[in-house]
mmCIF file of N, CA and C in Angstrom:
data_model
loop_
_atom_site.group_PDB
_atom_site.id
_atom_site.type_symbol
_atom_site.label_atom_id
_atom_site.label_comp_id
_atom_site.label_asym_id
_atom_site.label_seq_id
_atom_site.Cartn_x
_atom_site.Cartn_y
_atom_site.Cartn_z
ATOM 1 N N MET A 968 15.909 -57.681 8.900
ATOM 2 C CA MET A 968 15.755 -58.901 8.140
ATOM 3 C C MET A 968 15.176 -60.001 9.013
ATOM 4 N N LEU A 969 14.656 -61.009 8.355
ATOM 5 C CA LEU A 969 14.105 -62.143 9.076
ATOM 6 C C LEU A 969 15.229 -63.004 9.632
ATOM 7 N N ASP A 970 15.075 -63.426 10.858
ATOM 8 C CA ASP A 970 16.110 -64.202 11.521
ATOM 9 C C ASP A 970 15.446 -65.261 12.390
ATOM 10 N N ARG A 971 15.950 -66.475 12.321
ATOM 11 C CA ARG A 971 15.353 -67.569 13.087
ATOM 12 C C ARG A 971 15.600 -67.419 14.587
ATOM 13 N N ARG A 972 16.625 -66.707 14.981
ATOM 14 C CA ARG A 972 16.886 -66.514 16.407
ATOM 15 C C ARG A 972 15.784 -65.731 17.093
ATOM 16 N N ILE A 973 15.114 -64.898 16.343
ATOM 17 C CA ILE A 973 14.023 -64.105 16.907
ATOM 18 C C ILE A 973 12.920 -65.026 17.421
ATOM 19 N N TRP A 974 12.596 -66.079 16.667
ATOM 20 C CA TRP A 974 11.513 -66.975 17.067
ATOM 21 C C TRP A 974 11.912 -67.840 18.260
ATOM 22 N N ARG A 975 13.210 -68.108 18.427
ATOM 23 C CA ARG A 975 13.649 -68.856 19.607
ATOM 24 C C ARG A 975 13.512 -68.009 20.864
ATOM 25 N N GLN A 976 13.620 -66.703 20.730
ATOM 26 C CA GLN A 976 13.519 -65.800 21.876
ATOM 27 C C GLN A 976 12.104 -65.238 22.044
ATOM 28 N N PHE A 977 11.200 -65.648 21.197
ATOM 29 C CA PHE A 977 9.816 -65.170 21.244
ATOM 30 C C PHE A 977 9.149 -65.691 22.511
ATOM 31 N N ASP A 978 8.366 -64.856 23.164
ATOM 32 C CA ASP A 978 7.683 -65.237 24.399
ATOM 33 C C ASP A 978 6.360 -65.927 24.047
ATOM 34 N N TRP A 979 6.411 -67.249 23.933
ATOM 35 C CA TRP A 979 5.249 -68.021 23.514
ATOM 36 C C TRP A 979 4.159 -68.042 24.584
ATOM 37 N N LEU A 980 4.542 -67.971 25.844
ATOM 38 C CA LEU A 980 3.544 -67.939 26.912
ATOM 39 C C LEU A 980 2.714 -66.658 26.843
ATOM 40 N N LEU A 981 3.370 -65.545 26.616
ATOM 41 C CA LEU A 981 2.660 -64.278 26.477
ATOM 42 C C LEU A 981 1.773 -64.283 25.236
ATOM 43 N N PHE A 982 2.272 -64.836 24.156
ATOM 44 C CA PHE A 982 1.492 -64.925 22.923
ATOM 45 C C PHE A 982 0.250 -65.805 23.127
ATOM 46 N N GLY A 983 0.402 -66.915 23.813
ATOM 47 C CA GLY A 983 -0.731 -67.787 24.106
ATOM 48 C C GLY A 983 -1.751 -67.108 25.001
ATOM 49 N N THR A 984 -1.270 -66.316 25.954
ATOM 50 C CA THR A 984 -2.169 -65.577 26.828
ATOM 51 C C THR A 984 -2.966 -64.537 26.040
ATOM 52 N N VAL A 985 -2.314 -63.861 25.130
ATOM 53 C CA VAL A 985 -3.001 -62.876 24.286
ATOM 54 C C VAL A 985 -4.058 -63.563 23.424
ATOM 55 N N LEU A 986 -3.711 -64.713 22.842
ATOM 56 C CA LEU A 986 -4.692 -65.451 22.037
ATOM 57 C C LEU A 986 -5.879 -65.905 22.882
ATOM 58 N N ALA A 987 -5.611 -66.363 24.095
ATOM 59 C CA ALA A 987 -6.706 -66.793 24.982
ATOM 60 C C ALA A 987 -7.616 -65.625 25.322
ATOM 61 N N LEU A 988 -7.040 -64.462 25.612
ATOM 62 C CA LEU A 988 -7.856 -63.286 25.922
ATOM 63 C C LEU A 988 -8.672 -62.825 24.715
ATOM 64 N N LEU A 989 -8.075 -62.903 23.521
ATOM 65 C CA LEU A 989 -8.831 -62.559 22.315
ATOM 66 C C LEU A 989 -9.990 -63.524 22.111
ATOM 67 N N LEU A 990 -9.761 -64.800 22.342
ATOM 68 C CA LEU A 990 -10.818 -65.791 22.193
ATOM 69 C C LEU A 990 -11.937 -65.572 23.210
ATOM 70 N N ILE A 991 -11.565 -65.291 24.442
ATOM 71 C CA ILE A 991 -12.570 -65.005 25.469
ATOM 72 C C ILE A 991 -13.390 -63.773 25.087
ATOM 73 N N GLY A 992 -12.746 -62.755 24.549
ATOM 74 C CA GLY A 992 -13.463 -61.548 24.133
ATOM 75 C C GLY A 992 -14.437 -61.813 23.001
ATOM 76 N N VAL A 993 -14.014 -62.602 22.017
ATOM 77 C CA VAL A 993 -14.907 -62.915 20.891
ATOM 78 C C VAL A 993 -16.089 -63.753 21.362
ATOM 79 N N VAL A 994 -15.840 -64.728 22.217
ATOM 80 C CA VAL A 994 -16.928 -65.562 22.735
ATOM 81 C C VAL A 994 -17.892 -64.728 23.583
ATOM 82 N N THR A 995 -17.366 -63.796 24.350
ATOM 83 C CA THR A 995 -18.219 -62.931 25.162
ATOM 84 C C THR A 995 -19.110 -62.061 24.284
ATOM 85 N N ILE A 996 -18.558 -61.488 23.245
ATOM 86 C CA ILE A 996 -19.357 -60.668 22.332
ATOM 87 C C ILE A 996 -20.386 -61.530 21.610
ATOM 88 N N TYR A 997 -19.992 -62.745 21.231
ATOM 89 C CA TYR A 997 -20.947 -63.649 20.587
ATOM 90 C C TYR A 997 -22.126 -63.959 21.508
ATOM 91 N N SER A 998 -21.821 -64.292 22.753
ATOM 92 C CA SER A 998 -22.904 -64.654 23.668
ATOM 93 C C SER A 998 -23.778 -63.461 24.029
ATOM 94 N N ALA A 999 -23.231 -62.263 23.988
ATOM 95 C CA ALA A 999 -24.012 -61.076 24.330
ATOM 96 C C ALA A 999 -24.888 -60.605 23.176
ATOM 97 N N THR A 1000 -24.543 -60.971 21.945
ATOM 98 C CA THR A 1000 -25.274 -60.448 20.787
ATOM 99 C C THR A 1000 -26.014 -61.508 19.994
ATOM 100 N N GLN A 1001 -26.054 -62.750 20.451
ATOM 101 C CA GLN A 1001 -26.655 -63.804 19.633
ATOM 102 C C GLN A 1001 -28.172 -63.706 19.504
ATOM 103 N N ARG A 1002 -28.846 -63.051 20.446
ATOM 104 C CA ARG A 1002 -30.309 -62.969 20.393
ATOM 105 C C ARG A 1002 -30.816 -61.702 19.707
ATOM 106 N N ASP A 1003 -29.942 -60.758 19.460
ATOM 107 C CA ASP A 1003 -30.358 -59.506 18.826
ATOM 108 C C ASP A 1003 -30.130 -59.612 17.320
ATOM 109 N N PRO A 1004 -31.189 -59.586 16.502
ATOM 110 C CA PRO A 1004 -31.006 -59.770 15.057
ATOM 111 C C PRO A 1004 -30.303 -58.601 14.371
ATOM 112 N N VAL A 1005 -30.312 -57.427 14.991
ATOM 113 C CA VAL A 1005 -29.689 -56.260 14.367
ATOM 114 C C VAL A 1005 -28.170 -56.346 14.432
ATOM 115 N N ILE A 1006 -27.644 -56.775 15.561
ATOM 116 C CA ILE A 1006 -26.185 -56.818 15.733
ATOM 117 C C ILE A 1006 -25.690 -58.248 15.918
ATOM 118 N N ARG A 1007 -26.336 -59.213 15.297
ATOM 119 C CA ARG A 1007 -26.001 -60.619 15.470
ATOM 120 C C ARG A 1007 -24.583 -60.946 14.993
ATOM 121 N N ASN A 1008 -24.113 -60.337 13.942
ATOM 122 C CA ASN A 1008 -22.812 -60.681 13.380
ATOM 123 C C ASN A 1008 -21.685 -59.763 13.856
ATOM 124 N N LEU A 1009 -21.903 -59.073 14.947
ATOM 125 C CA LEU A 1009 -20.862 -58.206 15.492
ATOM 126 C C LEU A 1009 -19.636 -59.011 15.915
ATOM 127 N N TRP A 1010 -19.854 -60.234 16.366
ATOM 128 C CA TRP A 1010 -18.728 -61.055 16.807
ATOM 129 C C TRP A 1010 -17.818 -61.434 15.638
ATOM 130 N N LEU A 1011 -18.381 -61.517 14.426
ATOM 131 C CA LEU A 1011 -17.541 -61.809 13.260
ATOM 132 C C LEU A 1011 -16.574 -60.654 12.980
ATOM 133 N N ASP A 1012 -17.057 -59.436 13.108
ATOM 134 C CA ASP A 1012 -16.184 -58.275 12.946
ATOM 135 C C ASP A 1012 -15.061 -58.303 13.976
ATOM 136 N N GLN A 1013 -15.411 -58.643 15.207
ATOM 137 C CA GLN A 1013 -14.413 -58.723 16.267
ATOM 138 C C GLN A 1013 -13.406 -59.834 15.978
ATOM 139 N N ALA A 1014 -13.867 -60.966 15.483
ATOM 140 C CA ALA A 1014 -12.978 -62.089 15.193
ATOM 141 C C ALA A 1014 -12.013 -61.737 14.060
ATOM 142 N N PHE A 1015 -12.511 -61.098 13.007
ATOM 143 C CA PHE A 1015 -11.627 -60.705 11.904
ATOM 144 C C PHE A 1015 -10.616 -59.654 12.345
ATOM 145 N N THR A 1016 -11.043 -58.729 13.177
ATOM 146 C CA THR A 1016 -10.123 -57.724 13.703
ATOM 147 C C THR A 1016 -9.057 -58.364 14.576
ATOM 148 N N ALA A 1017 -9.433 -59.338 15.382
ATOM 149 C CA ALA A 1017 -8.473 -60.037 16.232
ATOM 150 C C ALA A 1017 -7.467 -60.814 15.386
ATOM 151 N N LEU A 1018 -7.937 -61.473 14.334
ATOM 152 C CA LEU A 1018 -7.018 -62.193 13.443
ATOM 153 C C LEU A 1018 -6.045 -61.250 12.743
ATOM 154 N N ALA A 1019 -6.549 -60.108 12.308
ATOM 155 C CA ALA A 1019 -5.677 -59.111 11.677
ATOM 156 C C ALA A 1019 -4.642 -58.594 12.665
ATOM 157 N N ALA A 1020 -5.057 -58.386 13.913
ATOM 158 C CA ALA A 1020 -4.125 -57.905 14.930
ATOM 159 C C ALA A 1020 -3.044 -58.938 15.224
ATOM 160 N N VAL A 1021 -3.416 -60.207 15.268
ATOM 161 C CA VAL A 1021 -2.423 -61.264 15.499
ATOM 162 C C VAL A 1021 -1.453 -61.333 14.320
ATOM 163 N N PHE A 1022 -1.962 -61.193 13.108
ATOM 164 C CA PHE A 1022 -1.093 -61.191 11.929
ATOM 165 C C PHE A 1022 -0.095 -60.033 11.976
ATOM 166 N N VAL A 1023 -0.566 -58.852 12.310
ATOM 167 C CA VAL A 1023 0.320 -57.686 12.403
ATOM 168 C C VAL A 1023 1.335 -57.883 13.534
ATOM 169 N N LEU A 1024 0.895 -58.449 14.646
ATOM 170 C CA LEU A 1024 1.794 -58.716 15.767
ATOM 171 C C LEU A 1024 2.931 -59.640 15.330
ATOM 172 N N LEU A 1025 2.599 -60.722 14.638
ATOM 173 C CA LEU A 1025 3.623 -61.669 14.186
ATOM 174 C C LEU A 1025 4.523 -61.053 13.119
ATOM 175 N N LEU A 1026 3.945 -60.224 12.263
ATOM 176 C CA LEU A 1026 4.743 -59.564 11.232
ATOM 177 C C LEU A 1026 5.759 -58.605 11.841
ATOM 178 N N ILE A 1027 5.327 -57.846 12.811
ATOM 179 C CA ILE A 1027 6.235 -56.904 13.484
ATOM 180 C C ILE A 1027 7.287 -57.657 14.282
ATOM 181 N N ALA A 1028 6.893 -58.758 14.926
ATOM 182 C CA ALA A 1028 7.826 -59.528 15.744
ATOM 183 C C ALA A 1028 8.883 -60.230 14.901
ATOM 184 N N ALA A 1029 8.618 -60.418 13.601
ATOM 185 C CA ALA A 1029 9.557 -61.139 12.738
ATOM 186 C C ALA A 1029 10.764 -60.304 12.344
ATOM 187 N N PHE A 1030 10.723 -59.013 12.539
ATOM 188 C CA PHE A 1030 11.825 -58.144 12.125
ATOM 189 C C PHE A 1030 12.690 -57.760 13.312
ATOM 190 N N ASP A 1031 13.984 -57.871 13.104
ATOM 191 C CA ASP A 1031 14.948 -57.482 14.128
ATOM 192 C C ASP A 1031 15.239 -55.998 13.960
ATOM 193 N N TYR A 1032 14.781 -55.217 14.890
ATOM 194 C CA TYR A 1032 14.938 -53.765 14.773
ATOM 195 C C TYR A 1032 16.186 -53.257 15.484
ATOM 196 N N ALA A 1033 16.897 -54.116 16.152
ATOM 197 C CA ALA A 1033 18.089 -53.689 16.886
ATOM 198 C C ALA A 1033 19.332 -53.774 16.032
#
């Protein structure tokens, strides 16, 4: 079940680090593919995948499995 104590014990520093690394990865893919018209929107796919992964991460973290 959902419990507010879980969010108090959540490692926000680790979560922020993961978000920063995801952002760096998306920006890197954007800068590497911006001049190629064939794969120009590859960074959008990466950004949507990263957002979905963060959503799943938060959803899994919200449940107390112990």
